[in-house]
CSV table of C-alpha atoms in Angstrom, one decimal:
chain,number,residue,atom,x,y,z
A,1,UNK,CA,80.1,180.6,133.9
A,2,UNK,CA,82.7,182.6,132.2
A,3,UNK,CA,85.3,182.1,135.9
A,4,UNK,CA,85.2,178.6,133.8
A,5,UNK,CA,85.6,179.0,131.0
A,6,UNK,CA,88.5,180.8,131.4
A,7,UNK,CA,89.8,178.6,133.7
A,8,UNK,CA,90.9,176.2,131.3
A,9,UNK,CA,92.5,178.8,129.0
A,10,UNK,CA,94.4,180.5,131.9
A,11,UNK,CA,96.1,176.9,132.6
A,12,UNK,CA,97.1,176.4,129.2
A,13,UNK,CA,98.9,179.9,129.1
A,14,UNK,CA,100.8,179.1,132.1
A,15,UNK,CA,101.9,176.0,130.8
A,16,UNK,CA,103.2,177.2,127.9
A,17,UNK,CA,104.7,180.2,130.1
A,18,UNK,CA,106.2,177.6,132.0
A,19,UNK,CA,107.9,176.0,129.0
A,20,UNK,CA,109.0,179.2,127.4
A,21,UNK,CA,110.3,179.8,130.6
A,22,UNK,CA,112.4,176.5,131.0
A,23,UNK,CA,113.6,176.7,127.2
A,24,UNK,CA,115.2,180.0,127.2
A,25,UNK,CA,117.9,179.9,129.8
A,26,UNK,CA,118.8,176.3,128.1
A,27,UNK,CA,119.4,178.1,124.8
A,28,UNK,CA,121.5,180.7,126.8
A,29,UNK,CA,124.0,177.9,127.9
A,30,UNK,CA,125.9,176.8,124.7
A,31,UNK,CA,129.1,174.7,125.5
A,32,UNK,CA,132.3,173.8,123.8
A,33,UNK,CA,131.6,169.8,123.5
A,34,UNK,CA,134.9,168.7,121.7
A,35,UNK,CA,138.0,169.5,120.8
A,36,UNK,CA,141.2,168.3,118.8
A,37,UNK,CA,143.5,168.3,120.6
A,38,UNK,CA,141.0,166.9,123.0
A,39,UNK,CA,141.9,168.9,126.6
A,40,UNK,CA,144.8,167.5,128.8
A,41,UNK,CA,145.8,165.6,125.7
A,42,UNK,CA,149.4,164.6,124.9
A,43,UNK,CA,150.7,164.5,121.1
A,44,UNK,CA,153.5,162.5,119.8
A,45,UNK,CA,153.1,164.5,116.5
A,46,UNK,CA,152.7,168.4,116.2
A,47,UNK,CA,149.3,169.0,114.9
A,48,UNK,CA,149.2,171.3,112.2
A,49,UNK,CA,145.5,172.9,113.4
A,50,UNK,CA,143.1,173.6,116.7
A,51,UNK,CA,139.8,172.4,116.1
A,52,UNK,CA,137.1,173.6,118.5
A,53,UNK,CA,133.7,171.9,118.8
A,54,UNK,CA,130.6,174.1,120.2
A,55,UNK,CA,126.6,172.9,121.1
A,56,UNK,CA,125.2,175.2,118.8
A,57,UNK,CA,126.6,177.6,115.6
A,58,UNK,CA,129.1,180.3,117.0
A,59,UNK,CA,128.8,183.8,115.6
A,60,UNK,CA,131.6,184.8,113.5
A,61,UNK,CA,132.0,188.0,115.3
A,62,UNK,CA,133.8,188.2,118.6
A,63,UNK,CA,135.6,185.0,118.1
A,64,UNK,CA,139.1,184.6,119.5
A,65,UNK,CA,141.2,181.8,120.0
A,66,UNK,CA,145.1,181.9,121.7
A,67,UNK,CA,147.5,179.4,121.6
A,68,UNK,CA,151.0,180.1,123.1
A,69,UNK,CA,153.9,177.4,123.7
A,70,UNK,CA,156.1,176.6,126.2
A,71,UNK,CA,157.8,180.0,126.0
A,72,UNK,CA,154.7,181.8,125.9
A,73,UNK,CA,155.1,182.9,122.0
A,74,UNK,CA,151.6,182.8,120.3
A,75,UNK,CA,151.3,179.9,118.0
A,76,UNK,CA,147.9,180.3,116.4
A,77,UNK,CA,147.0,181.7,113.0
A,78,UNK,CA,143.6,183.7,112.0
A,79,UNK,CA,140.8,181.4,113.0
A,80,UNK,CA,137.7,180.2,110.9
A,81,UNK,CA,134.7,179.6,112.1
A,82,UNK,CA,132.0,176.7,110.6
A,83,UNK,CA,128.7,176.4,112.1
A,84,UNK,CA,129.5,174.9,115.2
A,85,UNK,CA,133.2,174.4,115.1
A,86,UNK,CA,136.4,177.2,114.9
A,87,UNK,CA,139.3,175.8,113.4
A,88,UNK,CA,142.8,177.5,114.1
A,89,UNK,CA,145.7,176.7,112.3
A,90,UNK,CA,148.8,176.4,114.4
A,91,UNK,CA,152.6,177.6,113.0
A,92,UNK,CA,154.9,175.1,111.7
A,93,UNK,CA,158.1,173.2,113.7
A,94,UNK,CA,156.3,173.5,117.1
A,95,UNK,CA,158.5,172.6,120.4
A,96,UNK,CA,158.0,169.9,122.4
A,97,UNK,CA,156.7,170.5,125.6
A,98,UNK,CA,152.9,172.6,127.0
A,99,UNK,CA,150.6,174.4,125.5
A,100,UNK,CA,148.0,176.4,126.6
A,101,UNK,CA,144.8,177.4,124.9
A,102,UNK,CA,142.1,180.7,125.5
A,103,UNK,CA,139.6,181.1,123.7
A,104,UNK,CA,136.5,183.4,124.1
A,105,UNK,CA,133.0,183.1,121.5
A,106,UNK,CA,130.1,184.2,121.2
A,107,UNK,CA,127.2,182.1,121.5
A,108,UNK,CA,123.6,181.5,119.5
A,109,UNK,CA,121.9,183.8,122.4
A,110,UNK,CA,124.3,186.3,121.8
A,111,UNK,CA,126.1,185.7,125.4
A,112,UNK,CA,129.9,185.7,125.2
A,113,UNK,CA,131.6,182.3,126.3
A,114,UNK,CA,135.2,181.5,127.1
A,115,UNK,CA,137.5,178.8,128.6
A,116,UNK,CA,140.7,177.5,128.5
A,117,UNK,CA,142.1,174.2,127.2
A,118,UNK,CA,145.8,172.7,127.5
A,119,UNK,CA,147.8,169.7,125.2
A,120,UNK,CA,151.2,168.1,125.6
A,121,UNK,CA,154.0,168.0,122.6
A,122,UNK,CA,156.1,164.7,123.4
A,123,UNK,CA,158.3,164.9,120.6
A,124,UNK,CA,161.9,165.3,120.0
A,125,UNK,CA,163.1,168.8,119.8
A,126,UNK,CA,164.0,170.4,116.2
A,127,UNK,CA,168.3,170.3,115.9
A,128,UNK,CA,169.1,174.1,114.2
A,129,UNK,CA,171.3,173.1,111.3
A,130,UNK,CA,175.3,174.1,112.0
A,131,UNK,CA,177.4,175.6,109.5
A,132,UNK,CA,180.0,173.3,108.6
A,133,UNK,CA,183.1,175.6,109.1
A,134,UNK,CA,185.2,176.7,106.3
A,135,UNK,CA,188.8,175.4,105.7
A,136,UNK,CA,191.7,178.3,106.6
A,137,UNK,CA,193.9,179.2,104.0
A,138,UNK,CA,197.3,177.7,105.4
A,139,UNK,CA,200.3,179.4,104.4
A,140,UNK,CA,203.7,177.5,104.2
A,141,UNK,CA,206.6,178.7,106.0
A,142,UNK,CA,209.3,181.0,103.8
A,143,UNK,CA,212.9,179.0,104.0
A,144,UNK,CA,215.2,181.5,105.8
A,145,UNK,CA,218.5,181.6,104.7
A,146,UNK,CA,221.1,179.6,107.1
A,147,UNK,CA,222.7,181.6,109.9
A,148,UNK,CA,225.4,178.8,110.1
A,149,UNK,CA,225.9,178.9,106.7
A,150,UNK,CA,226.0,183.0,106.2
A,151,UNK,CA,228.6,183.2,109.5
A,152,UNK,CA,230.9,180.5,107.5
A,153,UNK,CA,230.8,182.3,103.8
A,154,UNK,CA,231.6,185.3,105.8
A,155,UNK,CA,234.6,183.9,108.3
A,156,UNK,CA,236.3,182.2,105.3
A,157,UNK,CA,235.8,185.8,102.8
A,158,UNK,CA,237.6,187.5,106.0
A,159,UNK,CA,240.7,184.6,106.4
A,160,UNK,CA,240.7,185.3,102.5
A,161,UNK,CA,241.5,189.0,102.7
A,162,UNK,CA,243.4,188.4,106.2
A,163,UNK,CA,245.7,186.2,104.2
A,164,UNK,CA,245.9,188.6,101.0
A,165,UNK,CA,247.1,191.4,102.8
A,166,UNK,CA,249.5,189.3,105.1
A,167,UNK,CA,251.5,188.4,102.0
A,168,UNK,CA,251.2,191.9,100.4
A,169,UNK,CA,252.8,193.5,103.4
A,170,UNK,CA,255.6,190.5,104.1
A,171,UNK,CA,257.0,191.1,100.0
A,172,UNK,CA,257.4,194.8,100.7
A,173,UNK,CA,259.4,194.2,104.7
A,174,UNK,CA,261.8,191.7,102.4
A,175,UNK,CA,262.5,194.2,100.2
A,176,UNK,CA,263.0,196.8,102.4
A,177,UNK,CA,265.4,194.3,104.3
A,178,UNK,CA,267.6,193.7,101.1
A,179,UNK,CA,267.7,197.4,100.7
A,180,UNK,CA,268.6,198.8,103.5
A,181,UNK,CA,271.8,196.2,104.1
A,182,UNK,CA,275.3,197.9,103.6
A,183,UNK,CA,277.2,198.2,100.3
A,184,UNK,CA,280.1,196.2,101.4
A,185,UNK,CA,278.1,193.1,102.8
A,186,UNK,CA,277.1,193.2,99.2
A,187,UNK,CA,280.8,193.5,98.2
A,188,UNK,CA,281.7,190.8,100.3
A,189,UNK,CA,278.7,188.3,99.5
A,190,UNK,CA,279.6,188.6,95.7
A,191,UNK,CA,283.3,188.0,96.2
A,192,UNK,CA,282.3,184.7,98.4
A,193,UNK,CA,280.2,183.3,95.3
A,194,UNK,CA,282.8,184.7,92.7
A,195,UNK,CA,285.3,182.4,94.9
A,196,UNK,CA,283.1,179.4,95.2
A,197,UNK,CA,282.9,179.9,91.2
A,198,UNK,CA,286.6,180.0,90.8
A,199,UNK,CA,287.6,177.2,93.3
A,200,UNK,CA,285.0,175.0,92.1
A,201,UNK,CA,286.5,175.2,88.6
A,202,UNK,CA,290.1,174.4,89.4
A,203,UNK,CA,288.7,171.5,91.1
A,204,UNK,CA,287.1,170.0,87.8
A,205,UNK,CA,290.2,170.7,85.9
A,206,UNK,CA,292.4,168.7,88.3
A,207,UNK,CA,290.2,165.9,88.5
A,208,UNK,CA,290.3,166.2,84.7
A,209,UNK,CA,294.1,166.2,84.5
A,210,UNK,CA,294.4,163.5,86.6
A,211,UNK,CA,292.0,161.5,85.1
A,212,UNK,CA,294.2,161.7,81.4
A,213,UNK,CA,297.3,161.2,82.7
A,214,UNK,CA,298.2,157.4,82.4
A,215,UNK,CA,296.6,157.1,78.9
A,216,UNK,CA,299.7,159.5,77.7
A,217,UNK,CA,302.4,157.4,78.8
């Protein structure tokens, strides 16, 4: 009489054994559902934050999201997380090309999660700005004095004094000459002219005398 009755009771314990059973490994497996930038996803604008979407509230403890470039420099920022979504914010002036996301949570059961995630960046690449380059002071070229012109002054300063004491040593040679002649080729030059003198004078008074002598007769 009691076996029965208990039967019932034992069945309805098992089947709620059986539920509990079934329920808790299901809450053990939260998921990442969404994300923005959706996985595999390319961009033709840089997206200024990572926005990851979970099945159930993430604890804020042991959260960790990575998202490096195409170099491999980290991009991310300190992430927030919102009930069921972590939010990263990603640095500004972000390069075209991969990017490659890891991130790690902790779920509702307390079980760690991770995964990894990757978006394209189809966009053209930043130009660096170039200094504009600064004008050289130019400096003119000094006018140098004339070769030509400093050999000529020179040359004709040298016929100058060439010239100067040609002259000063010719008046000295004539004098000496006239010096050192002898006393009677002076004797004999003066006599000559005295002569000259003399005959030249008898001549103008005979051409005179002539000349008046009709006019007395």
């Amino acid at each position: 009489m009691l076996r029965r009755a208990l039967a019932p009771l034992a069945a309805l314990v098992a089947l709620l054994l059986s539920f509990g059973l079934v329920a808790a490994p299901a809450s053990a497996h939260d998921s990442l559902i969404a994300s923005t930038p959706s996985d595999g996803e390319t961009l033709t604008a840089a997206p200024t934050e990572l926005t990851l979407s979970y099945s159930a509230e993430i604890a804020q403890i042991g959260a960790d999201v990575v998202v490096t470039d195409p170099a491999g420099t980290v991009v991310s920022q300190p992430l927030t997380v919102a009930g069921t979504d972590v939010v990263v914010p990603l640095a500004a002036d972000l390069a075209p090309g991969a990017y490659a996301i890891a991130w790690r949570v902790t779920s509702s059961d307390g079980h760690p999660i991770d995964g990894t995630l990757t978006f394209t960046l189809d966009v053209p690449a930043v130009a660096s700005p170039t200094a504009e380059p600064t004008a050289e002071p130019t400096t003119e070229p000094t006018a140098e004095p004339s070769t030509s012109a400093s050999e000529t002054a020179t040359e004709v300063e040298s016929e100058s004094a060439s010239a100067e004491a040609t002259e000063t040593e010719t008046a000295p040679a004539e004098d000496d000459a006239t010096s050192n002649l002898p006393p009677w080729v002076l004797v004999v030059v003066a006599l000559a002219v005295v002569g000259a003198i003399v005959a030249l004078i008898a001549r103008m008074r005979r051409d005179r005398a002539a000349g008046q002598g009709p006019h007395n007769r």
